[in-house]
Every structure is written in C-alpha cells, then in structure tokens.
Amino acid sequence: LELATWSTTKASPEQVCITAMPCDCLKGEERRKLRYYIYAGSFVVLIISLSLILYATVGGRVYLSNTEQVLLTHRTTKQVSNGPGTVYFNPFTTKAEVRKSLLLEHSQYVVVTNSLTGEKRVEEGPQLVFGGAYDNVESPHPKMVLSSNQYVLVQEKTSGVFRVVKGPTVFVPKPTEQVSLDKNGSYDVKEAYRLQKHQYLKLIDRSTGEVRVAIGAALVFPQPTEAVLDSGVKDAVNVDFETAALVLSRESGQQRLITERGRFFPGAHEEIIEVRTLIRVDPHEVVITQDKLGIYHFHLGNTTSAFDNTIYESGSGDELDTVRAADARTGTAFFLAPYSKLVSLKWSAEDSGVQTVDKIDMRAQQMPLAVPVRTADNVELVLDGNIFWQVEDVPRMIKKTSNAKRDVWSHARSALIQAVSTASLEQFMEGFNSLVQTAAELDGEFYEQRGVRLLHLEVTTWDVRDSETAKVLKEIIAETTNRINEMQKAKSQNDVLKEKLIADLALEEQKQALVSAQAENAKMRMLAEQRAANAVEQEKLAAQIALEMERNSLVTAQASNKKVLAEAEGDAQALRFARGVSGFFRELEQAMTEQDRLALYKFLQQQEAETDRVESTMKNLGSGSATLFVTPQDLALKLQAPQLASITAMPPSPVLSPQPGLLPPLVTSPQSNRNTTL
C-alpha cells in the first residue's frame, strides 16, 4: 500500500530506487519487472481489501418473516430480533441463528425456561411465542379441560403442598406445579362422587386420621389428603316397619339396633353390619333366639302357652329365672336384638333328609312310617302308615333333645314293632287296630319328657314279605272273605225284614201324628179366622170413627172458611154499594132534589133485583131438565115509575144524559101496565 501510494505521487525512478531498494539501483529491465510485480501485488491487495469490506458490510444480513426470529450471539452477550424485517450484523464477531416461533392453539400451553436465571414461565395459547435470548421453549402441552364433575390433584413442587382443582374449568399448571399422573403417564383426571339423597360416602384424612361422612344429594370432591373408605358410595338403610339396621360403633365397640323409622346414615365411626328384616311369628309358631349370655328366648305367637314365662340357659338345661312373657318376648313380630342369633334346629327322620327349622310349628304334624315287623309266629310283615304328633313344650324339647322328629319316629316305630311281636298273624289280622292303639299309648312318659305328644298312630296298609306265606295268606283271606260275605248276606236279609217292620211301625205312628196334627190345625185355623174377622171389624170401626172425626173437622173448617168468605164478600159489597150510592147522589145533586133522587134510586134497585131473579130462574131452568109450574100471579110483571111525569116534564139536563153503568135508559110502552101471563 505504501508503494502504491508512493507511486501515485509521480516520484522519480531514483527516488523509487532509493526508497524501495536498500541495495544498489537495478537496471532498466529488472526495474520494469519489479514495477510490474509491485503493481500486480497492489492490485491483489486492493481486491482483497474491497472484498473484506463488502463481506463485512453486506454479508452480515438476515431476512425474517412474521414467524421467525434471529438469535445473535456475540462474544459475551446474546440478543434476539423478531420478524418481520431485515437484521444486519458483523459476521466476524457475531453468530446468527434463525429460529421459528411457536404457534400455540387455544387448548395449548408451553413452559419457557430462562437459562441465565433458571426462572420458568407459562405461555398460554392462542398466541405466537417468541423465545428470549436465553429462553428454552419446551414442547407444547394440552390444557386440562375439567367438566363439572371432574377434578385433578396438583402438587406445588417448591413446598410439597397438594391442592385440588375442581371443574368446570380449563386448568393450566404453573411452572412449579406438578399434576398427578396415572399408570400410563397421562393426567390422572378423577370423577367426583355424585351422591343421591339416599346415598352417603365415607372419607378418611390420611394426614390426621379423621373420618367424615358426606351425605347426598351432593357432588363430593375429596380433599388432597382424603381417601375413600368402604368401597365408595353406599346406600342408606330405609328403616321401616319391616327393616332395621344393626350398627357397630368403632369407638366403643358396641352394637346397637336402629328401629326408628326413617333413612339411616351411619356416623363417621359407625359401620352397618347387617340389615335385619322383621321376624313374624304366627299364632301357631315359636321362634327361639339366643342372646350374648347364651340364654334362650322363646318368642310366641300364642300367649296362652304353658311355657310363656320361662327361659333357659343354653347348655345347662336348668331353669335360670322366671320372668314375665313380655320380658322374654317382643310379640308376634320382632327384630333380632344385637349380639343375638336365631336358633335353628336340624330335624330328620329315616326316609327324609335333614330339615332346618327356624320356626317351630305347634300344630299337629304328620310324617310317614314304613316298618318291617315280625309276629309271634315268625311271620314277617311290612306296615305302612302315618305318625301324627305335636310339640307342646318347646323349652323342655330344647332341654332333652336336638332332633324331636327323629325321636318321635324312632320311638313310635319301636313301640309298633314291640306290640306286633306279641301277637300271632291271626290275632294281628283280627285286631291290628287295637295293636296299633296299644303301641301309640305305650311309654307316654318318653314323649312328655321331650315336650311332645303322640297324637295318633295309624297303619294304612300292611303286606307279607315272604311270597309263600303271602300266597297262603291270600287263600285264607279269600275263604274268610267268602264266609264273611255269606254271613253278611244273611244278616242283610234279617236287617231288611227288621227295617221293614220298623218302617211300618214308624208309618202308623206318623199317620196317628198326622191325624192329630190335622185336627189341631183345623182348630187353630178356625181360631185364626175368627181372630182375623174380629180384627177386621175392629179396624173397620176404627176407620169409620177416624173418618167421622175427619168429616167433623172438614165441616168445621168449611163453615169457618165460608164465614170468612161471606164476611169478605159482604164488606166488599157494602163498599161497592156505598161507593155507588155516593156516586149516584153526587151526580144528580144539581138536577134533582134529594127526595127525587132517593125515589129514583129505590126504583132502579127494585128493577135490578127483579131482573136478577128472573135471569137466575131462567138460567136454572135452561141448564137442567126440570119443569116449572107457576101461576099467572107469579108472572105479573109491572113497570111502575112513580113521579115519571114530573121527571119527563123537567127540562132536559146534561146530568140526565145516559152514562154507561150509571143509569139504564127508561123505555115506556103502552102495555107496561098490562099483566103478562107466561
């Protein structure tokens, strides 16, 4: 560069020679070569310098998109630049690394760790995550979506404390939190316990040992340190008339029976051992229970039994105490008390299997009996029948035997074998019923000691076991049967004659009784007819008396009514008459004198009365078929008008003008004074 710079100053060859060459100056050819080399080297140096300058200014450049960033690593520091854009840097001192940003969806999150400080943070979607210069971005994780009945257990790693995250929510754990995982490495999302009204759940706190009971209806989320006891959700016991609950207290170790009606939920330290149903005892049954002291209690359906007031201690058979029946019995229906058990008996006979008896039947019982016996003359027979027996004293039975049915069957069988063995075949055939009865009555003390009674022992069929003996027996039976038939036939004929005589005698007695009954009936019938006639007459007389009394009442009422009606009509007629007279005189007051008005009124009343009489008579004659005979004098009709001349001579007056209903018109006729005969 110094030579190039110096050559541009147009120095003389001597100066160049002196400056560049410490030795003697070169000749011309050599000098030209040297100059060429100098020029060529200077050019090369210039090209290299320009290239380095261009690389330093143009080569350190990065183009970034929207989703990219560049990490510039300097000698001592780092920095990032996010797109979009262009980033320039010195490639000699800086290292550039282009990184893609992380796109998080709505259901994702990512944990970012600062490598310089060690701090962590959580970035939640949706967003585009650009890491810092010292950030390490992990892979995306899905967010935890919890429904309303889900929860997850989360531990704070810095303190070790657990907490419960309940739904509904979208949960993103903090960087220092760790979600519990299942066996497959996935999030251990658990379901909450949904309790209905009749359900409960027991939870125990493993850190303190406390137990709590959650009762429905509820949605139960266990605490971080709680665990479920007794296999999860359980149903409460519906205690009613038919159901009770036997409960054990873990605190006291005691049992109690819950009989209060309602829904029972056990306490935190209580356990339902058993749900017991009501034991019903019929009037003919007895139920035996044994308490914690080994004492038998007899629950009777019928309180009139002889052993109501006695209980016995288990195993000893001795009478322990005498108490009231109410103390040893809760009635015809009861619940099994705590620490008590139901005593079951195992009964069996020879041909029947083992029978478990929880309730002892006090009624008569029957069991079949098939016994091979041998008579006194060594004939082997097989008897088939039935044993009827009955339990009378349960405490005594429990004291003496554990299988009363077997004892009765065995003893009755033995008694029957013993009774038959004392009789020959002929005696047996003639009276096996008496032998069976003797066997039934044999050794009654045996049954009494065991509290039972043999009611009846019967043999329904019997047969000979040996075939030859059976053949001979059949022949004997046939001959005996024929003889019996002949005897029965003769006896039947005699019985027929006897019955005929008895019937004839009875018939005559009945005829005599019939005649007596007929006479008595005739007498009774006549008496009854006479009594009936007398009763009819009495009733008729009483009816007539009552009718006359009713008539008397009717006549009295009619007379009273007519009187009242007449008074009312009279009052009305008097009122009409008074008003008519008053109006008549008032209208003629100015036209006539008082005497003339009085005379005229009398005349008009006489004419009106006569007209009414004639009209009534003609009406009565015209409405019937009667014949009227009258004299000429009865039909002498006369019209007399006193002072008629003075009335007609008077000057006309407006008062005398005809008015309807006040004064009828007066008609004179030449024949008005003539006597008329009809």
XYZ file of C-alpha atoms in Angstrom:
678
model
C 0.000 0.000 0.000
C 2.886 2.377 0.738
C 4.447 1.590 -2.641
C 1.113 2.077 -4.333
C 0.590 5.299 -2.566
C 4.065 6.458 -3.315
C 3.797 5.529 -6.980
C 0.810 7.740 -7.355
C 2.867 10.776 -6.323
C 4.896 10.536 -9.570
C 8.285 10.152 -7.837
C 11.412 9.806 -9.875
C 12.922 6.428 -10.551
C 15.858 7.355 -8.449
C 13.604 8.117 -5.511
C 11.802 4.880 -6.011
C 15.042 3.053 -6.208
C 16.349 4.691 -3.130
C 13.136 4.114 -1.180
C 12.376 0.583 -2.262
C 15.756 -0.932 -2.638
C 18.299 -0.791 0.068
C 20.926 -2.115 -2.345
C 22.206 -0.694 -5.494
C 19.739 0.528 -8.082
C 18.606 -2.025 -10.584
C 18.866 -1.807 -14.262
C 16.059 -0.994 -16.603
C 14.693 -4.488 -17.355
C 14.765 -5.553 -13.824
C 13.315 -2.311 -12.817
C 10.325 -2.869 -15.092
C 9.746 -6.337 -13.730
C 9.876 -5.044 -10.215
C 7.387 -2.372 -11.028
C 5.091 -4.947 -12.601
C 5.231 -7.061 -9.553
C 4.567 -4.128 -7.360
C 1.547 -3.105 -9.402
C 0.196 -6.603 -9.501
C 0.576 -7.111 -5.747
C -1.023 -3.779 -5.038
C -3.997 -4.711 -7.192
C -4.428 -8.027 -5.471
C -4.243 -6.382 -2.079
C -6.808 -3.836 -3.204
C -9.213 -6.540 -4.421
C -8.871 -8.470 -1.179
C -9.436 -5.344 0.881
C -12.553 -4.447 -1.087
C -13.883 -7.991 -0.729
C -13.381 -7.948 3.003
C -15.068 -4.586 3.303
C -18.032 -5.784 1.179
C -18.407 -9.036 3.207
C -18.289 -7.086 6.434
C -20.970 -4.680 5.302
C -23.212 -6.824 3.096
C -22.633 -10.497 4.218
C -23.936 -9.972 7.882
C -27.655 -9.625 6.947
C -30.734 -11.802 7.667
C -34.292 -11.558 6.294
C -37.006 -12.557 8.790
C -40.703 -13.454 8.184
C -43.610 -12.986 10.597
C -42.959 -16.314 12.310
C -39.167 -16.108 12.572
C -36.576 -14.560 14.837
C -32.810 -14.401 14.815
C -30.538 -15.124 17.744
C -27.349 -13.048 17.568
C -24.567 -14.486 19.647
C -21.789 -12.043 20.333
C -18.555 -12.805 22.073
C -20.048 -12.055 25.508
C -23.765 -11.443 25.037
C -26.827 -12.644 23.174
C -29.761 -10.876 21.715
C -32.820 -11.727 19.624
C -34.656 -9.890 16.942
C -38.168 -10.866 15.908
C -39.561 -10.709 12.408
C -40.739 -9.455 10.077
C -37.765 -7.417 8.901
C -34.062 -7.426 7.992
C -31.307 -7.750 10.565
C -27.681 -6.717 9.921
C -24.728 -7.928 11.981
C -20.954 -8.273 11.877
C -20.232 -11.801 10.758
C -16.647 -11.629 12.158
C -17.798 -11.019 15.709
C -21.420 -12.267 15.726
C -23.051 -15.624 15.080
C -26.630 -15.543 13.792
C -29.223 -18.326 14.224
C -32.686 -18.052 12.671
C -35.412 -19.747 14.784
C -39.054 -20.464 14.127
C -41.601 -19.092 16.596
C -44.010 -21.494 18.328
C -47.693 -21.215 17.415
C -49.941 -22.153 20.349
C -53.569 -23.068 19.822
C -56.358 -22.217 22.191
C -56.047 -25.552 24.003
C -52.234 -25.493 24.399
C -49.632 -24.006 26.643
C -45.839 -24.096 26.815
C -43.237 -23.785 29.566
C -40.341 -21.392 28.884
C -37.128 -21.633 30.962
C -34.605 -18.820 31.257
C -31.170 -20.457 31.051
C -29.480 -17.433 32.538
C -31.642 -17.103 35.705
C -33.318 -20.502 35.829
C -36.773 -18.934 36.065
C -39.717 -20.550 34.322
C -42.897 -19.086 32.972
C -46.000 -20.388 31.212
C -47.271 -19.072 27.914
C -50.893 -19.893 27.126
C -52.472 -20.083 23.714
C -53.697 -18.812 21.414
C -50.577 -16.807 20.597
C -47.287 -16.818 18.675
C -44.460 -17.418 21.147
C -41.021 -15.860 20.504
C -38.386 -17.003 22.935
C -35.968 -14.609 24.535
C -32.200 -14.626 24.034
C -31.713 -17.003 26.995
C -35.085 -18.846 26.784
C -35.505 -22.562 26.217
C -39.014 -23.290 24.891
C -40.326 -26.784 25.651
C -42.790 -28.745 23.595
C -46.442 -27.631 23.791
C -48.730 -29.307 26.306
C -52.528 -29.588 26.090
C -54.560 -27.649 28.602
C -56.632 -29.672 31.057
C -60.370 -29.245 30.428
C -62.313 -30.339 33.524
C -66.057 -30.818 33.483
C -68.322 -30.043 36.432
C -67.836 -33.491 37.985
C -64.067 -33.822 37.434
C -61.067 -32.820 39.472
C -57.303 -33.244 39.436
C -54.671 -33.364 42.165
C -51.834 -30.807 41.834
C -48.638 -30.616 43.908
C -46.591 -27.492 44.454
C -43.015 -28.752 43.984
C -41.428 -25.915 45.934
C -43.458 -26.615 49.100
C -44.799 -30.137 48.570
C -48.351 -28.964 49.281
C -51.183 -30.624 47.340
C -54.316 -28.909 46.186
C -57.473 -29.954 44.326
C -58.537 -28.247 41.129
C -62.269 -28.684 40.555
C -64.221 -28.358 37.367
C -65.729 -26.840 35.360
C -62.562 -25.031 34.300
C -59.658 -25.016 31.857
C -56.595 -25.626 34.018
C -53.013 -24.687 33.137
C -50.494 -25.695 35.816
C -47.878 -23.220 36.975
C -44.224 -23.955 36.197
C -43.664 -25.119 39.757
C -46.774 -27.301 39.874
C -46.952 -30.964 39.001
C -50.198 -32.717 38.075
C -50.654 -36.278 39.315
C -50.313 -38.896 36.603
C -51.894 -42.282 36.169
C -50.130 -45.558 35.369
C -49.986 -44.706 31.662
C -48.276 -41.373 32.240
C -51.380 -39.311 31.414
C -53.051 -36.760 33.610
C -54.935 -38.531 36.376
C -58.306 -36.795 35.954
C -60.734 -38.203 38.505
C -64.500 -38.198 38.710
C -66.202 -36.571 41.668
C -68.637 -38.688 43.672
C -72.229 -37.857 42.794
C -74.466 -38.710 45.746
C -78.211 -39.049 45.582
C -80.482 -38.341 48.538
C -80.345 -41.932 49.773
C -76.547 -42.337 49.447
C -73.509 -41.496 51.539
C -69.702 -41.604 51.256
C -67.036 -42.081 53.943
C -63.695 -40.254 53.570
C -60.590 -40.530 55.749
C -57.906 -37.875 56.019
C -54.619 -39.773 55.730
C -52.682 -36.963 57.363
C -54.822 -36.712 60.518
C -56.860 -39.933 60.508
C -60.131 -38.037 60.774
C -63.164 -39.618 59.085
C -66.049 -37.669 57.679
C -69.345 -38.718 56.104
C -70.731 -36.922 53.059
C -74.491 -37.290 52.652
C -76.400 -36.774 49.418
C -77.713 -35.123 47.442
C -74.276 -33.610 46.751
C -71.283 -33.653 44.441
C -68.300 -34.611 46.618
C -64.711 -33.666 45.751
C -62.232 -35.385 48.104
C -59.529 -33.239 49.650
C -55.894 -33.876 48.596
C -55.166 -35.976 51.665
C -58.505 -37.813 51.764
C -59.171 -41.378 50.662
C -62.462 -43.187 50.177
C -63.472 -45.854 52.688
C -65.812 -48.847 52.452
C -65.643 -49.270 48.677
C -67.114 -45.923 47.725
C -70.692 -44.750 47.573
C -73.229 -46.736 49.580
C -76.980 -46.594 50.047
C -78.531 -45.614 53.345
C -80.805 -48.091 55.103
C -84.508 -47.323 54.879
C -85.684 -48.272 58.355
C -89.412 -49.021 58.431
C -91.847 -51.478 59.981
C -90.181 -54.334 58.102
C -86.487 -53.336 58.260
C -83.922 -52.462 60.960
C -80.177 -51.838 60.876
C -77.547 -53.456 63.123
C -74.780 -50.880 63.646
C -71.295 -51.317 65.169
C -69.565 -48.338 66.780
C -65.825 -48.378 66.079
C -65.226 -46.038 69.017
C -66.939 -48.092 71.720
C -67.048 -51.483 70.006
C -70.726 -51.849 70.906
C -73.585 -52.867 68.653
C -76.977 -51.249 68.534
C -80.159 -51.897 66.582
C -81.698 -48.968 64.730
C -85.500 -49.303 64.619
C -86.510 -45.646 64.423
C -88.332 -45.254 61.125
C -86.621 -43.131 58.535
C -83.482 -43.101 56.402
C -80.425 -44.072 58.464
C -76.933 -42.800 57.614
C -74.087 -44.213 59.756
C -71.778 -41.871 61.600
C -68.088 -41.375 60.880
C -67.074 -44.221 63.186
C -70.115 -46.457 62.661
C -70.482 -49.480 60.418
C -73.670 -51.140 59.234
C -73.104 -54.816 59.990
C -76.419 -56.188 58.832
C -79.829 -55.116 57.608
C -82.334 -57.187 59.538
C -85.879 -57.877 58.496
C -88.859 -58.234 60.787
C -89.397 -61.787 62.010
C -93.115 -62.598 62.097
C -94.380 -65.331 64.382
C -97.759 -66.829 63.542
C -100.123 -67.822 66.361
C -99.159 -71.488 65.938
C -95.388 -70.880 65.831
C -92.485 -70.422 68.247
C -89.157 -68.783 67.395
C -86.064 -69.382 69.547
C -83.283 -66.809 69.901
C -80.068 -66.899 71.927
C -78.544 -63.743 73.401
C -74.921 -62.921 74.196
C -75.147 -64.684 77.577
C -76.303 -67.920 75.958
C -79.860 -67.575 77.251
C -82.670 -68.914 75.112
C -85.624 -66.613 74.462
C -88.877 -68.063 73.143
C -90.985 -65.722 71.006
C -94.533 -66.998 70.951
C -97.295 -66.228 68.545
C -99.866 -67.558 71.021
C -99.509 -66.089 74.528
C -101.623 -68.793 76.179
C -98.932 -71.490 76.006
C -97.799 -73.080 79.224
C -94.137 -72.077 78.868
C -94.664 -68.322 78.255
C -92.907 -67.299 81.443
C -89.804 -69.495 81.380
C -86.401 -69.075 79.768
C -83.436 -71.460 79.909
C -79.737 -71.003 79.814
C -78.006 -72.521 76.814
C -76.159 -75.760 77.538
C -77.205 -76.318 81.154
C -80.869 -77.132 80.706
C -81.605 -75.799 84.215
C -84.265 -73.232 84.827
C -82.481 -69.883 85.112
C -85.207 -67.451 86.001
C -88.932 -66.910 85.845
C -89.905 -63.709 84.100
C -92.943 -62.252 82.507
C -93.702 -63.250 78.948
C -93.303 -59.642 77.878
C -89.656 -59.741 79.045
C -88.800 -62.832 77.022
C -90.868 -61.915 74.022
C -91.435 -58.814 71.890
C -94.746 -60.016 70.459
C -95.833 -61.777 67.309
C -93.318 -59.766 65.273
C -89.840 -58.671 66.400
C -86.360 -57.713 65.269
C -83.402 -59.855 66.292
C -81.596 -57.982 69.080
C -77.860 -57.128 68.948
C -75.485 -59.968 69.886
C -78.386 -62.406 69.442
C -78.792 -65.173 66.930
C -81.655 -67.195 65.614
C -81.582 -70.796 66.843
C -82.131 -73.259 64.018
C -82.905 -76.918 64.656
C -81.869 -79.799 62.415
C -84.662 -82.364 62.246
C -84.642 -85.596 60.288
C -86.344 -88.971 60.057
C -85.218 -92.234 58.484
C -86.553 -91.634 54.988
C -86.444 -87.827 54.879
C -83.478 -85.540 54.572
C -82.266 -83.007 57.087
C -84.786 -80.219 57.647
C -83.715 -76.822 59.009
C -86.365 -75.493 61.367
C -86.271 -71.769 62.235
C -89.883 -71.586 63.365
C -91.319 -74.448 65.402
C -94.853 -75.356 64.353
C -97.075 -76.033 67.374
C -99.814 -77.600 65.273
C -100.267 -81.302 64.656
C -97.667 -82.675 62.259
C -97.606 -85.823 60.152
C -94.755 -87.985 58.958
C -94.869 -91.312 57.071
C -93.905 -94.602 58.679
C -92.779 -97.827 56.935
C -91.833 -100.552 59.454
C -90.848 -104.209 58.924
C -92.256 -106.233 61.851
C -92.401 -109.914 62.838
C -95.345 -111.547 64.559
C -95.181 -114.041 67.390
C -95.472 -116.933 64.923
C -92.478 -115.579 62.993
C -94.348 -114.052 60.046
C -92.544 -111.015 58.673
C -94.822 -108.141 57.732
C -94.295 -104.652 56.312
C -96.515 -101.952 57.794
C -97.131 -98.605 56.112
C -98.791 -95.772 57.990
C -98.531 -92.304 59.449
C -97.451 -90.745 62.718
C -99.346 -87.672 63.947
C -97.510 -85.750 66.640
C -97.359 -82.266 68.145
C -94.874 -80.064 70.005
C -96.292 -78.919 73.347
C -93.378 -77.600 75.423
C -90.536 -76.036 73.430
C -88.172 -75.320 76.375
C -88.463 -78.920 77.529
C -87.889 -80.148 73.995
C -84.743 -77.992 73.674
C -83.550 -79.294 77.044
C -83.956 -83.001 76.229
C -83.336 -83.433 72.503
C -81.942 -81.745 69.439
C -83.978 -83.837 66.972
C -87.511 -84.237 68.268
C -88.831 -85.512 64.959
C -86.288 -88.326 64.889
C -87.056 -89.266 68.495
C -90.801 -89.466 67.854
C -90.337 -91.505 64.702
C -87.873 -93.923 66.291
C -89.872 -94.459 69.467
C -93.184 -94.922 67.635
C -91.514 -97.422 65.296
C -90.040 -99.321 68.218
C -93.381 -99.392 70.045
C -95.177 -100.687 66.971
C -92.607 -103.477 66.471
C -92.918 -104.449 70.125
C -96.735 -104.536 70.034
C -96.902 -106.643 66.852
C -94.314 -109.102 68.148
C -96.643 -110.190 70.984
C -99.443 -111.264 68.621
C -99.747 -114.024 66.057
C -100.672 -113.405 62.458
C -104.256 -114.442 63.115
C -104.503 -112.098 66.077
C -102.937 -109.338 64.055
C -105.411 -109.816 61.215
C -108.368 -109.828 63.571
C -107.383 -106.749 65.560
C -104.375 -104.886 64.251
C -106.085 -101.578 65.072
C -106.036 -102.414 68.760
C -102.379 -103.386 68.495
C -101.557 -100.068 66.850
C -103.519 -98.222 69.526
C -101.609 -100.113 72.211
C -98.328 -99.125 70.579
C -99.420 -95.472 70.490
C -100.280 -95.460 74.190
C -97.078 -97.222 75.167
C -94.493 -95.209 77.138
C -96.205 -91.803 77.123
C -93.609 -90.508 79.593
C -90.987 -90.638 76.851
C -92.855 -88.064 74.800
C -93.752 -85.934 77.817
C -90.116 -85.614 78.848
C -89.306 -84.232 75.405
C -92.181 -81.762 75.348
C -94.031 -83.526 72.547
C -97.168 -85.617 72.313
C -98.006 -88.549 70.071
C -101.496 -87.775 68.810
C -102.239 -90.786 66.680
C -100.527 -93.771 65.123
C -102.222 -95.320 62.148
C -101.452 -98.224 59.815
C -102.885 -97.712 56.350
C -101.592 -100.868 54.611
C -99.702 -103.995 55.520
C -98.198 -106.805 53.483
C -96.349 -110.098 53.997
C -92.757 -110.023 52.938
C -92.414 -113.842 52.263
C -94.085 -114.883 48.971
C -95.194 -118.389 50.134
C -96.687 -117.003 53.261
C -98.361 -114.305 51.218
C -99.933 -116.986 48.952
C -101.338 -118.952 51.886
C -102.497 -115.719 53.463
C -104.360 -114.836 50.311
C -106.201 -118.173 50.352
C -107.106 -117.699 53.997
C -108.239 -114.224 53.282
C -110.348 -115.470 50.348
C -112.081 -118.147 52.484
C -112.584 -115.709 55.289
C -113.943 -113.208 52.862
C -116.467 -115.710 51.444
C -117.600 -116.672 54.923
C -117.931 -113.089 55.899
C -119.872 -112.397 52.728
C -122.374 -115.234 53.469
C -122.803 -114.007 56.992
C -123.235 -110.519 55.752
C -125.803 -111.679 53.231
C -127.909 -113.420 55.897
C -127.514 -110.515 58.177
C -128.570 -108.233 55.413
C -131.823 -110.166 54.848
C -132.635 -110.038 58.541
C -131.823 -106.401 58.587
C -134.182 -105.847 55.653
C -137.101 -107.519 57.492
C -136.265 -105.664 60.643
C -136.117 -102.416 58.821
C -139.471 -103.157 57.142
C -141.180 -103.730 60.498
C -139.590 -100.642 61.885
C -140.751 -98.717 58.834
C -144.355 -99.972 59.176
C -144.432 -99.074 62.845
C -142.997 -95.693 62.082
C -145.583 -95.213 59.311
C -148.509 -95.908 61.656
C -147.069 -93.603 64.252
C -146.711 -90.959 61.609
C -150.340 -91.467 60.479
C -151.530 -91.030 64.078
C -149.429 -87.939 64.389
C -150.867 -86.726 61.069
C -154.486 -87.043 62.237
C -153.720 -85.260 65.480
C -151.880 -82.571 63.618
C -154.747 -82.112 61.162
C -157.301 -81.730 63.976
C -155.042 -79.321 65.767
C -154.512 -77.420 62.555
C -158.277 -77.172 61.899
C -158.822 -75.858 65.395
C -156.035 -73.363 65.021
C -157.284 -72.328 61.576
C -160.826 -71.591 62.893
C -159.439 -69.631 65.793
C -157.182 -67.734 63.430
C -160.096 -66.968 61.066
C -162.254 -65.704 63.944
C -159.390 -63.594 65.255
C -158.877 -62.224 61.768
C -162.592 -61.361 61.378
C -162.632 -59.625 64.772
C -159.518 -57.750 63.859
C -161.091 -56.673 60.550
C -164.215 -55.414 62.297
C -162.159 -53.553 64.833
C -160.080 -51.976 62.132
C -163.229 -51.086 60.148
C -164.863 -49.480 63.215
C -161.700 -47.559 64.000
C -161.529 -46.390 60.375
C -165.165 -45.176 60.481
C -164.546 -43.314 63.740
C -161.484 -41.691 62.248
C -163.464 -40.823 59.076
C -166.240 -39.191 61.060
C -163.699 -37.218 63.038
C -162.095 -36.083 59.806
C -165.509 -35.137 58.420
C -166.287 -33.148 61.557
C -163.001 -31.331 61.131
C -163.785 -30.756 57.434
C -167.273 -29.352 58.130
C -165.894 -27.098 60.833
C -163.163 -25.855 58.519
C -165.626 -25.309 55.627
C -168.024 -23.378 57.862
C -165.178 -21.255 59.108
C -163.975 -20.645 55.567
C -167.484 -19.766 54.316
C -167.940 -17.402 57.222
C -164.706 -15.639 56.449
C -165.604 -15.570 52.702
C -169.083 -14.199 53.405
C -167.658 -11.515 55.642
C -165.165 -10.585 52.966
C -167.844 -10.522 50.246
C -170.186 -8.544 52.490
C -167.506 -5.996 53.189
C -166.723 -5.750 49.510
C -170.386 -5.476 48.505
C -171.032 -2.872 51.196
C -168.052 -0.909 49.957
C -169.247 -1.126 46.349
C -172.784 -0.229 47.413
C -171.632 2.752 49.441
C -169.484 3.990 46.584
C -172.365 3.506 44.114
C -174.862 5.361 46.277
C -172.386 8.122 46.932
C -171.609 8.490 43.217
C -175.333 8.359 42.228
C -176.342 11.087 44.616
C -173.310 13.182 43.805
C -174.012 13.121 40.061
C -177.753 14.074 40.442
C -177.189 16.592 43.153
C -177.832 19.609 40.891
C -180.536 18.070 38.656
C -182.886 16.638 41.271
C -183.926 17.133 44.800
C -182.845 14.755 47.471
C -186.294 13.058 47.710
C -186.475 12.599 43.951
C -183.004 11.122 43.887
C -183.947 8.731 46.702
C -187.151 7.676 44.946
C -185.333 7.160 41.666
C -182.604 5.090 43.329
C -185.186 2.826 45.057
C -186.959 2.290 41.763
C -183.759 1.327 39.998
C -182.756 -1.098 42.765
C -186.151 -2.806 42.631
C -185.850 -3.232 38.868
C -182.319 -4.615 39.165
C -183.352 -7.121 41.851
C -186.317 -8.290 39.807
C -184.137 -8.665 36.719
C -181.552 -10.713 38.619
C -184.267 -13.015 39.976
C -185.759 -13.657 36.571
C -182.350 -14.172 35.000
C -181.337 -16.637 37.717
C -184.571 -18.571 37.341
C -184.302 -18.785 33.559
C -180.659 -19.823 33.840
C -181.502 -22.634 36.239
C -184.365 -23.812 34.012
C -182.233 -23.706 30.889
C -179.333 -25.645 32.365
C -181.424 -28.640 33.540
C -184.376 -30.871 32.684
C -186.668 -29.605 35.458
C -190.308 -28.481 34.822
C -191.542 -25.278 36.454
C -195.163 -24.809 37.243
C -196.167 -21.212 38.114
C -199.435 -19.330 38.490
C -200.362 -16.263 36.479
C -199.946 -14.193 39.589
C -196.284 -15.219 39.823
C -195.620 -13.821 36.364
C -197.421 -10.484 36.749
C -194.683 -8.113 35.645
C -195.357 -4.450 36.185
C -193.317 -1.410 35.459
C -194.148 1.337 37.840
C -192.387 4.599 37.543
C -193.513 6.861 40.350
C -193.444 10.535 39.506
C -192.359 9.641 35.987
C -194.408 12.536 34.656
C -192.602 15.003 36.797
C -189.307 13.545 35.660
C -190.228 13.791 31.976
C -191.706 17.267 32.463
C -188.493 18.578 33.738
C -186.322 20.459 31.405
C -183.515 18.465 29.911
C -180.404 18.488 31.894
C -176.919 17.409 30.997
C -176.806 15.431 34.202
C -179.567 13.049 32.950
C -177.664 12.161 29.826
C -177.093 8.414 29.549
C -173.842 7.227 31.077
C -172.598 3.662 30.917
C -173.148 1.775 34.132
C -174.815 4.690 35.949
C -178.449 4.731 34.846
C -180.053 2.387 32.296
C -182.399 4.017 29.717
C -186.108 4.044 30.588
C -188.431 2.665 27.967
C -192.197 3.214 28.247
C -194.650 1.068 26.417
C -198.424 1.255 26.079
C -198.527 -2.232 27.514
C -196.322 -1.526 30.511
C -199.342 -1.616 32.841
C -200.719 -4.835 31.301
C -200.499 -8.071 33.248
C -198.362 -10.549 31.403
C -199.045 -14.267 31.670
C -196.487 -16.924 30.577
